[in-house]
PDB file of N, CA and C in Angstrom:
ATOM      1  N   MET S1273    -208.024 291.805 158.616  1.00 58.00           N
ATOM      2  CA  MET S1273    -208.222 291.294 157.273  1.00 58.00           C
ATOM      3  C   MET S1273    -207.350 290.040 157.107  1.00 58.00           C
ATOM      4  N   PRO S1274    -207.928 288.896 156.613  1.00 66.00           N
ATOM      5  CA  PRO S1274    -207.148 287.665 156.463  1.00 66.00           C
ATOM      6  C   PRO S1274    -206.119 287.799 155.339  1.00 66.00           C
ATOM      7  N   PRO S1275    -205.014 287.054 155.457  1.00 71.00           N
ATOM      8  CA  PRO S1275    -204.008 287.129 154.403  1.00 71.00           C
ATOM      9  C   PRO S1275    -204.554 286.522 153.112  1.00 71.00           C
ATOM     10  N   GLU S1276    -204.001 286.946 152.009  1.00 77.00           N
ATOM     11  CA  GLU S1276    -204.450 286.418 150.722  1.00 77.00           C
ATOM     12  C   GLU S1276    -203.960 284.984 150.559  1.00 77.00           C
ATOM     13  N   ILE S1277    -204.774 284.186 149.924  1.00 75.00           N
ATOM     14  CA  ILE S1277    -204.446 282.786 149.723  1.00 75.00           C
ATOM     15  C   ILE S1277    -203.942 282.602 148.302  1.00 75.00           C
ATOM     16  N   ASP S1278    -202.779 281.953 148.182  1.00 74.00           N
ATOM     17  CA  ASP S1278    -202.192 281.684 146.879  1.00 74.00           C
ATOM     18  C   ASP S1278    -202.734 280.345 146.386  1.00 74.00           C
ATOM     19  N   LEU S1279    -203.563 280.360 145.350  1.00 78.00           N
ATOM     20  CA  LEU S1279    -204.173 279.145 144.835  1.00 78.00           C
ATOM     21  C   LEU S1279    -203.369 278.520 143.692  1.00 78.00           C
ATOM     22  N   ILE S1280    -202.259 279.120 143.331  1.00 81.00           N
ATOM     23  CA  ILE S1280    -201.485 278.639 142.196  1.00 81.00           C
ATOM     24  C   ILE S1280    -200.292 277.802 142.635  1.00 81.00           C
ATOM     25  N   THR S1281    -199.636 278.183 143.707  1.00 80.00           N
ATOM     26  CA  THR S1281    -198.429 277.493 144.149  1.00 80.00           C
ATOM     27  C   THR S1281    -198.759 276.102 144.676  1.00 80.00           C
ATOM     28  N   ARG S1282    -198.040 275.095 144.185  1.00 81.00           N
ATOM     29  CA  ARG S1282    -198.224 273.718 144.650  1.00 81.00           C
ATOM     30  C   ARG S1282    -197.232 273.426 145.754  1.00 81.00           C
ATOM     31  N   ILE S1283    -197.690 272.700 146.737  1.00 82.00           N
ATOM     32  CA  ILE S1283    -196.830 272.292 147.844  1.00 82.00           C
ATOM     33  C   ILE S1283    -196.523 270.809 147.657  1.00 82.00           C
ATOM     34  N   GLU S1284    -195.253 270.485 147.582  1.00 85.00           N
ATOM     35  CA  GLU S1284    -194.845 269.087 147.450  1.00 85.00           C
ATOM     36  C   GLU S1284    -194.836 268.439 148.833  1.00 85.00           C
ATOM     37  N   LEU S1285    -195.600 267.372 148.967  1.00 83.00           N
ATOM     38  CA  LEU S1285    -195.666 266.641 150.227  1.00 83.00           C
ATOM     39  C   LEU S1285    -194.749 265.424 150.147  1.00 83.00           C
ATOM     40  N   PRO S1286    -194.164 265.035 151.260  1.00 87.00           N
ATOM     41  CA  PRO S1286    -193.309 263.847 151.232  1.00 87.00           C
ATOM     42  C   PRO S1286    -194.137 262.591 150.966  1.00 87.00           C
ATOM     43  N   ALA S1287    -193.509 261.624 150.285  1.00 83.00           N
ATOM     44  CA  ALA S1287    -194.187 260.356 150.006  1.00 83.00           C
ATOM     45  C   ALA S1287    -194.426 259.614 151.318  1.00 83.00           C
ATOM     46  N   VAL S1288    -195.571 258.999 151.415  1.00 83.00           N
ATOM     47  CA  VAL S1288    -195.940 258.259 152.617  1.00 83.00           C
ATOM     48  C   VAL S1288    -195.882 256.770 152.294  1.00 83.00           C
ATOM     49  N   THR S1289    -195.181 256.024 153.117  1.00 85.00           N
ATOM     50  CA  THR S1289    -195.175 254.570 152.947  1.00 85.00           C
ATOM     51  C   THR S1289    -196.174 253.971 153.929  1.00 85.00           C
ATOM     52  N   LEU S1290    -197.005 253.117 153.406  1.00 85.00           N
ATOM     53  CA  LEU S1290    -198.025 252.493 154.227  1.00 85.00           C
ATOM     54  C   LEU S1290    -197.447 251.277 154.941  1.00 85.00           C
ATOM     55  N   PRO S1291    -197.888 250.997 156.151  1.00 90.00           N
ATOM     56  CA  PRO S1291    -197.373 249.829 156.878  1.00 90.00           C
ATOM     57  C   PRO S1291    -197.919 248.535 156.287  1.00 90.00           C
ATOM     58  N   VAL S1292    -197.206 247.457 156.514  1.00 91.00           N
ATOM     59  CA  VAL S1292    -197.657 246.129 156.089  1.00 91.00           C
ATOM     60  C   VAL S1292    -198.564 245.570 157.177  1.00 91.00           C
ATOM     61  N   ALA S1293    -199.722 245.078 156.770  1.00 89.00           N
ATOM     62  CA  ALA S1293    -200.688 244.530 157.728  1.00 89.00           C
ATOM     63  C   ALA S1293    -200.184 243.219 158.314  1.00 89.00           C
ATOM     64  N   ASP S1294    -200.605 242.926 159.508  1.00 92.00           N
ATOM     65  CA  ASP S1294    -200.308 241.635 160.121  1.00 92.00           C
ATOM     66  C   ASP S1294    -201.078 240.544 159.379  1.00 92.00           C
ATOM     67  N   PRO S1295    -200.600 239.290 159.444  1.00 94.00           N
ATOM     68  CA  PRO S1295    -201.359 238.196 158.834  1.00 94.00           C
ATOM     69  C   PRO S1295    -202.764 238.146 159.424  1.00 94.00           C
ATOM     70  N   CYS S1296    -203.752 238.034 158.561  1.00 94.00           N
ATOM     71  CA  CYS S1296    -205.136 238.005 159.033  1.00 94.00           C
ATOM     72  C   CYS S1296    -206.045 237.425 157.963  1.00 94.00           C
ATOM     73  N   VAL S1297    -207.293 237.259 158.329  1.00 95.00           N
ATOM     74  CA  VAL S1297    -208.335 236.813 157.410  1.00 95.00           C
ATOM     75  C   VAL S1297    -209.445 237.854 157.453  1.00 95.00           C
ATOM     76  N   ILE S1298    -209.853 238.320 156.281  1.00 94.00           N
ATOM     77  CA  ILE S1298    -210.998 239.233 156.191  1.00 94.00           C
ATOM     78  C   ILE S1298    -212.169 238.436 155.642  1.00 94.00           C
ATOM     79  N   VAL S1299    -213.296 238.491 156.323  1.00 96.00           N
ATOM     80  CA  VAL S1299    -214.509 237.812 155.870  1.00 96.00           C
ATOM     81  C   VAL S1299    -215.458 238.870 155.323  1.00 96.00           C
ATOM     82  N   ILE S1300    -215.867 238.687 154.069  1.00 94.00           N
ATOM     83  CA  ILE S1300    -216.797 239.617 153.428  1.00 94.00           C
ATOM     84  C   ILE S1300    -218.138 238.912 153.302  1.00 94.00           C
ATOM     85  N   PHE S1301    -219.133 239.405 154.023  1.00 94.00           N
ATOM     86  CA  PHE S1301    -220.484 238.893 153.911  1.00 94.00           C
ATOM     87  C   PHE S1301    -221.164 239.631 152.762  1.00 94.00           C
ATOM     88  N   GLY S1302    -221.767 238.899 151.861  1.00 92.00           N
ATOM     89  CA  GLY S1302    -222.330 239.510 150.665  1.00 92.00           C
ATOM     90  C   GLY S1302    -221.262 239.685 149.604  1.00 92.00           C
ATOM     91  N   ALA S1303    -220.421 238.685 149.440  1.00 91.00           N
ATOM     92  CA  ALA S1303    -219.262 238.802 148.557  1.00 91.00           C
ATOM     93  C   ALA S1303    -219.621 238.979 147.090  1.00 91.00           C
ATOM     94  N   THR S1304    -220.831 238.582 146.682  1.00 89.00           N
ATOM     95  CA  THR S1304    -221.223 238.748 145.283  1.00 89.00           C
ATOM     96  C   THR S1304    -221.967 240.058 145.051  1.00 89.00           C
ATOM     97  N   GLY S1305    -222.048 240.879 146.077  1.00 90.00           N
ATOM     98  CA  GLY S1305    -222.812 242.115 145.973  1.00 90.00           C
ATOM     99  C   GLY S1305    -222.065 243.265 145.312  1.00 90.00           C
ATOM    100  N   ASP S1306    -222.800 244.312 145.064  1.00 88.00           N
ATOM    101  CA  ASP S1306    -222.294 245.496 144.383  1.00 88.00           C
ATOM    102  C   ASP S1306    -221.204 246.206 145.181  1.00 88.00           C
ATOM    103  N   LEU S1307    -221.384 246.331 146.491  1.00 92.00           N
ATOM    104  CA  LEU S1307    -220.391 247.009 147.327  1.00 92.00           C
ATOM    105  C   LEU S1307    -219.047 246.288 147.266  1.00 92.00           C
ATOM    106  N   THR S1308    -219.075 244.979 147.307  1.00 90.00           N
ATOM    107  CA  THR S1308    -217.836 244.200 147.233  1.00 90.00           C
ATOM    108  C   THR S1308    -217.144 244.418 145.899  1.00 90.00           C
ATOM    109  N   ARG S1309    -217.899 244.333 144.819  1.00 87.00           N
ATOM    110  CA  ARG S1309    -217.333 244.477 143.474  1.00 87.00           C
ATOM    111  C   ARG S1309    -216.819 245.884 143.214  1.00 87.00           C
ATOM    112  N   ARG S1310    -217.572 246.883 143.643  1.00 88.00           N
ATOM    113  CA  ARG S1310    -217.218 248.267 143.327  1.00 88.00           C
ATOM    114  C   ARG S1310    -216.212 248.884 144.284  1.00 88.00           C
ATOM    115  N   LYS S1311    -216.238 248.491 145.551  1.00 91.00           N
ATOM    116  CA  LYS S1311    -215.435 249.196 146.551  1.00 91.00           C
ATOM    117  C   LYS S1311    -214.433 248.313 147.299  1.00 91.00           C
ATOM    118  N   LEU S1312    -214.928 247.225 147.907  1.00 92.00           N
ATOM    119  CA  LEU S1312    -214.077 246.444 148.807  1.00 92.00           C
ATOM    120  C   LEU S1312    -212.915 245.761 148.091  1.00 92.00           C
ATOM    121  N   LEU S1313    -213.213 244.983 147.046  1.00 89.00           N
ATOM    122  CA  LEU S1313    -212.138 244.260 146.376  1.00 89.00           C
ATOM    123  C   LEU S1313    -211.163 245.178 145.631  1.00 89.00           C
ATOM    124  N   PRO S1314    -211.626 246.228 144.950  1.00 90.00           N
ATOM    125  CA  PRO S1314    -210.635 247.143 144.377  1.00 90.00           C
ATOM    126  C   PRO S1314    -209.739 247.785 145.440  1.00 90.00           C
ATOM    127  N   ALA S1315    -210.300 248.120 146.612  1.00 92.00           N
ATOM    128  CA  ALA S1315    -209.476 248.703 147.684  1.00 92.00           C
ATOM    129  C   ALA S1315    -208.445 247.698 148.185  1.00 92.00           C
ATOM    130  N   LEU S1316    -208.854 246.451 148.374  1.00 91.00           N
ATOM    131  CA  LEU S1316    -207.903 245.419 148.797  1.00 91.00           C
ATOM    132  C   LEU S1316    -206.851 245.176 147.727  1.00 91.00           C
ATOM    133  N   PHE S1317    -207.260 245.207 146.470  1.00 89.00           N
ATOM    134  CA  PHE S1317    -206.320 245.038 145.365  1.00 89.00           C
ATOM    135  C   PHE S1317    -205.263 246.139 145.371  1.00 89.00           C
ATOM    136  N   HIS S1318    -205.677 247.378 145.555  1.00 90.00           N
ATOM    137  CA  HIS S1318    -204.728 248.497 145.563  1.00 90.00           C
ATOM    138  C   HIS S1318    -203.785 248.419 146.758  1.00 90.00           C
ATOM    139  N   LEU S1319    -204.297 247.977 147.904  1.00 91.00           N
ATOM    140  CA  LEU S1319    -203.414 247.787 149.056  1.00 91.00           C
ATOM    141  C   LEU S1319    -202.376 246.698 148.768  1.00 91.00           C
ATOM    142  N   ALA S1320    -202.798 245.639 148.093  1.00 90.00           N
ATOM    143  CA  ALA S1320    -201.849 244.579 147.729  1.00 90.00           C
ATOM    144  C   ALA S1320    -200.805 245.102 146.752  1.00 90.00           C
ATOM    145  N   CYS S1321    -201.212 245.928 145.808  1.00 90.00           N
ATOM    146  CA  CYS S1321    -200.265 246.509 144.850  1.00 90.00           C
ATOM    147  C   CYS S1321    -199.246 247.412 145.539  1.00 90.00           C
ATOM    148  N   GLU S1322    -199.640 248.037 146.628  1.00 89.00           N
ATOM    149  CA  GLU S1322    -198.740 248.913 147.376  1.00 89.00           C
ATOM    150  C   GLU S1322    -197.838 248.130 148.334  1.00 89.00           C
ATOM    151  N   GLY S1323    -198.036 246.811 148.412  1.00 90.00           N
ATOM    152  CA  GLY S1323    -197.213 245.989 149.288  1.00 90.00           C
ATOM    153  C   GLY S1323    -197.654 246.009 150.742  1.00 90.00           C
ATOM    154  N   CYS S1324    -198.917 246.311 150.983  1.00 91.00           N
ATOM    155  CA  CYS S1324    -199.424 246.430 152.349  1.00 91.00           C
ATOM    156  C   CYS S1324    -199.991 245.129 152.906  1.00 91.00           C
ATOM    157  N   MET S1325    -200.064 244.097 152.092  1.00 91.00           N
ATOM    158  CA  MET S1325    -200.641 242.832 152.538  1.00 91.00           C
ATOM    159  C   MET S1325    -199.538 241.878 152.986  1.00 91.00           C
ATOM    160  N   ALA S1326    -199.775 241.217 154.085  1.00 91.00           N
ATOM    161  CA  ALA S1326    -198.858 240.186 154.561  1.00 91.00           C
ATOM    162  C   ALA S1326    -198.989 238.960 153.650  1.00 91.00           C
ATOM    163  N   PRO S1327    -197.940 238.156 153.538  1.00 90.00           N
ATOM    164  CA  PRO S1327    -198.048 236.940 152.722  1.00 90.00           C
ATOM    165  C   PRO S1327    -199.166 236.012 153.190  1.00 90.00           C
ATOM    166  N   ALA S1328    -199.476 236.036 154.465  1.00 92.00           N
ATOM    167  CA  ALA S1328    -200.525 235.172 155.011  1.00 92.00           C
ATOM    168  C   ALA S1328    -201.852 235.918 155.125  1.00 92.00           C
ATOM    169  N   PHE S1329    -202.142 236.823 154.203  1.00 92.00           N
ATOM    170  CA  PHE S1329    -203.395 237.574 154.192  1.00 92.00           C
ATOM    171  C   PHE S1329    -204.406 236.807 153.341  1.00 92.00           C
ATOM    172  N   HIS S1330    -205.598 236.587 153.868  1.00 92.00           N
ATOM    173  CA  HIS S1330    -206.616 235.823 153.148  1.00 92.00           C
ATOM    174  C   HIS S1330    -207.945 236.560 153.176  1.00 92.00           C
ATOM    175  N   VAL S1331    -208.719 236.379 152.112  1.00 90.00           N
ATOM    176  CA  VAL S1331    -210.065 236.934 152.033  1.00 90.00           C
ATOM    177  C   VAL S1331    -211.024 235.768 151.860  1.00 90.00           C
ATOM    178  N   VAL S1332    -212.045 235.726 152.696  1.00 91.00           N
ATOM    179  CA  VAL S1332    -213.095 234.712 152.603  1.00 91.00           C
ATOM    180  C   VAL S1332    -214.383 235.434 152.255  1.00 91.00           C
ATOM    181  N   GLY S1333    -215.022 234.998 151.185  1.00 90.00           N
ATOM    182  CA  GLY S1333    -216.275 235.603 150.763  1.00 90.00           C
ATOM    183  C   GLY S1333    -217.448 234.693 151.070  1.00 90.00           C
ATOM    184  N   VAL S1334    -218.506 235.253 151.625  1.00 91.00           N
ATOM    185  CA  VAL S1334    -219.723 234.507 151.948  1.00 91.00           C
ATOM    186  C   VAL S1334    -220.872 235.188 151.224  1.00 91.00           C
ATOM    187  N   SER S1335    -221.690 234.386 150.521  1.00 89.00           N
ATOM    188  CA  SER S1335    -222.839 234.959 149.824  1.00 89.00           C
ATOM    189  C   SER S1335    -223.933 233.921 149.679  1.00 89.00           C
ATOM    190  N   ARG S1336    -225.093 234.365 149.267  1.00 88.00           N
ATOM    191  CA  ARG S1336    -226.231 233.458 149.099  1.00 88.00           C
ATOM    192  C   ARG S1336    -226.106 232.579 147.850  1.00 88.00           C
ATOM    193  N   PRO S1337    -225.733 233.158 146.698  1.00 83.00           N
ATOM    194  CA  PRO S1337    -225.648 232.296 145.501  1.00 83.00           C
ATOM    195  C   PRO S1337    -224.591 231.210 145.670  1.00 83.00           C
ATOM    196  N   ASP S1338    -224.926 230.005 145.204  1.00 85.00           N
ATOM    197  CA  ASP S1338    -224.014 228.877 145.288  1.00 85.00           C
ATOM    198  C   ASP S1338    -223.112 228.890 144.055  1.00 85.00           C
ATOM    199  N   MET S1339    -221.807 229.123 144.254  1.00 85.00           N
ATOM    200  CA  MET S1339    -220.860 229.106 143.146  1.00 85.00           C
ATOM    201  C   MET S1339    -219.488 228.712 143.668  1.00 85.00           C
ATOM    202  N   ASP S1340    -218.682 228.161 142.776  1.00 87.00           N
ATOM    203  CA  ASP S1340    -217.338 227.762 143.187  1.00 87.00           C
ATOM    204  C   ASP S1340    -216.361 228.931 142.975  1.00 87.00           C
ATOM    205  N   ASP S1341    -215.103 228.724 143.361  1.00 85.00           N
ATOM    206  CA  ASP S1341    -214.097 229.785 143.286  1.00 85.00           C
ATOM    207  C   ASP S1341    -213.910 230.304 141.867  1.00 85.00           C
ATOM    208  N   ALA S1342    -213.862 229.398 140.888  1.00 88.00           N
ATOM    209  CA  ALA S1342    -213.608 229.801 139.504  1.00 88.00           C
ATOM    210  C   ALA S1342    -214.720 230.708 138.977  1.00 88.00           C
ATOM    211  N   VAL S1343    -215.955 230.364 139.249  1.00 87.00           N
ATOM    212  CA  VAL S1343    -217.090 231.180 138.794  1.00 87.00           C
ATOM    213  C   VAL S1343    -217.064 232.544 139.485  1.00 87.00           C
ATOM    214  N   PHE S1344    -216.778 232.555 140.778  1.00 83.00           N
ATOM    215  CA  PHE S1344    -216.718 233.819 141.522  1.00 83.00           C
ATOM    216  C   PHE S1344    -215.617 234.725 140.965  1.00 83.00           C
ATOM    217  N   ARG S1345    -214.451 234.161 140.701  1.00 83.00           N
ATOM    218  CA  ARG S1345    -213.343 234.958 140.144  1.00 83.00           C
ATOM    219  C   ARG S1345    -213.687 235.481 138.761  1.00 83.00           C
ATOM    220  N   ASP S1346    -214.312 234.655 137.928  1.00 85.00           N
ATOM    221  CA  ASP S1346    -214.720 235.117 136.601  1.00 85.00           C
ATOM    222  C   ASP S1346    -215.728 236.250 136.703  1.00 85.00           C
ATOM    223  N   GLN S1347    -216.636 236.149 137.645  1.00 81.00           N
ATOM    224  CA  GLN S1347    -217.630 237.206 137.852  1.00 81.00           C
ATOM    225  C   GLN S1347    -216.946 238.509 138.258  1.00 81.00           C
ATOM    226  N   LEU S1348    -215.935 238.431 139.118  1.00 78.00           N
ATOM    227  CA  LEU S1348    -215.222 239.631 139.542  1.00 78.00           C
ATOM    228  C   LEU S1348    -214.430 240.238 138.393  1.00 78.00           C
ATOM    229  N   ARG S1349    -213.784 239.401 137.598  1.00 78.00           N
ATOM    230  CA  ARG S1349    -213.030 239.914 136.449  1.00 78.00           C
ATOM    231  C   ARG S1349    -213.950 240.626 135.468  1.00 78.00           C
ATOM    232  N   GLY S1350    -215.140 240.103 135.286  1.00 75.00           N
ATOM    233  CA  GLY S1350    -216.099 240.729 134.383  1.00 75.00           C
ATOM    234  C   GLY S1350    -216.656 242.022 134.936  1.00 75.00           C
ATOM    235  N   GLY S1351    -216.548 242.226 136.237  1.00 59.00           N
ATOM    236  CA  GLY S1351    -217.101 243.417 136.880  1.00 59.00           C
ATOM    237  C   GLY S1351    -216.149 244.587 136.938  1.00 59.00           C
ATOM    238  N   ARG S1352    -214.943 244.441 136.364  1.00 54.00           N
ATOM    239  CA  ARG S1352    -214.011 245.570 136.379  1.00 54.00           C
ATOM    240  C   ARG S1352    -214.608 246.730 135.613  1.00 54.00           C
ATOM    241  N   GLY S1353    -214.237 247.893 136.008  1.00 51.00           N
ATOM    242  CA  GLY S1353    -214.779 249.058 135.326  1.00 51.00           C
ATOM    243  C   GLY S1353    -214.137 250.315 135.853  1.00 51.00           C
ATOM    244  N   PRO S1354    -214.912 251.386 135.897  1.00 50.00           N
ATOM    245  CA  PRO S1354    -214.343 252.663 136.299  1.00 50.00           C
ATOM    246  C   PRO S1354    -213.930 252.728 137.759  1.00 50.00           C
ATOM    247  N   PHE S1355    -214.282 251.711 138.551  1.00 49.00           N
ATOM    248  CA  PHE S1355    -213.949 251.740 139.972  1.00 49.00           C
ATOM    249  C   PHE S1355    -212.555 251.204 140.240  1.00 49.00           C
ATOM    250  N   GLN S1356    -211.956 250.561 139.241  1.00 54.00           N
ATOM    251  CA  GLN S1356    -210.622 250.013 139.413  1.00 54.00           C
ATOM    252  C   GLN S1356    -209.646 250.850 138.611  1.00 54.00           C
ATOM    253  N   ARG S1357    -208.698 251.429 139.297  1.00 55.00           N
ATOM    254  CA  ARG S1357    -207.734 252.309 138.646  1.00 55.00           C
ATOM    255  C   ARG S1357    -206.755 251.547 137.779  1.00 55.00           C
ATOM    256  N   ASP S1358    -206.267 250.425 138.252  1.00 56.00           N
ATOM    257  CA  ASP S1358    -205.273 249.627 137.540  1.00 56.00           C
ATOM    258  C   ASP S1358    -205.975 248.381 137.002  1.00 56.00           C
ATOM    259  N   GLN S1359    -205.964 248.195 135.704  1.00 50.00           N
ATOM    260  CA  GLN S1359    -206.693 247.096 135.099  1.00 50.00           C
ATOM    261  C   GLN S1359    -205.916 245.789 135.083  1.00 50.00           C
ATOM    262  N   SER S1360    -204.859 245.655 135.872  1.00 56.00           N
ATOM    263  CA  SER S1360    -204.064 244.429 135.868  1.00 56.00           C
ATOM    264  C   SER S1360    -204.581 243.380 136.846  1.00 56.00           C
ATOM    265  N   PHE S1361    -205.808 243.505 137.304  1.00 50.00           N
ATOM    266  CA  PHE S1361    -206.413 242.544 138.231  1.00 50.00           C
ATOM    267  C   PHE S1361    -206.542 241.200 137.545  1.00 50.00           C
ATOM    268  N   ARG S1362    -206.007 240.147 138.149  1.00 49.00           N
ATOM    269  CA  ARG S1362    -206.064 238.816 137.542  1.00 49.00           C
ATOM    270  C   ARG S1362    -206.733 237.854 138.477  1.00 49.00           C
TER     271      ARG S1362
END
């Protein structure tokens, strides 16, 4: 007979520090798409908030629509929503 499982007791786990990435460039194809807005950029943002990005970390976005950096950034700011935990994205 298997031992009884205690579903009430919480186990405290030690805090994990994430490593800092080496300097690199990430290229996102389809940068104006839904996956980028909902998943990729919020994940990169959270990694940056945790201090996991090197100072020389760059993101290059490639997409079909022709737009400049300012328009792309405004579009991303307008796309914040339930997928971003911290609303301090600037």
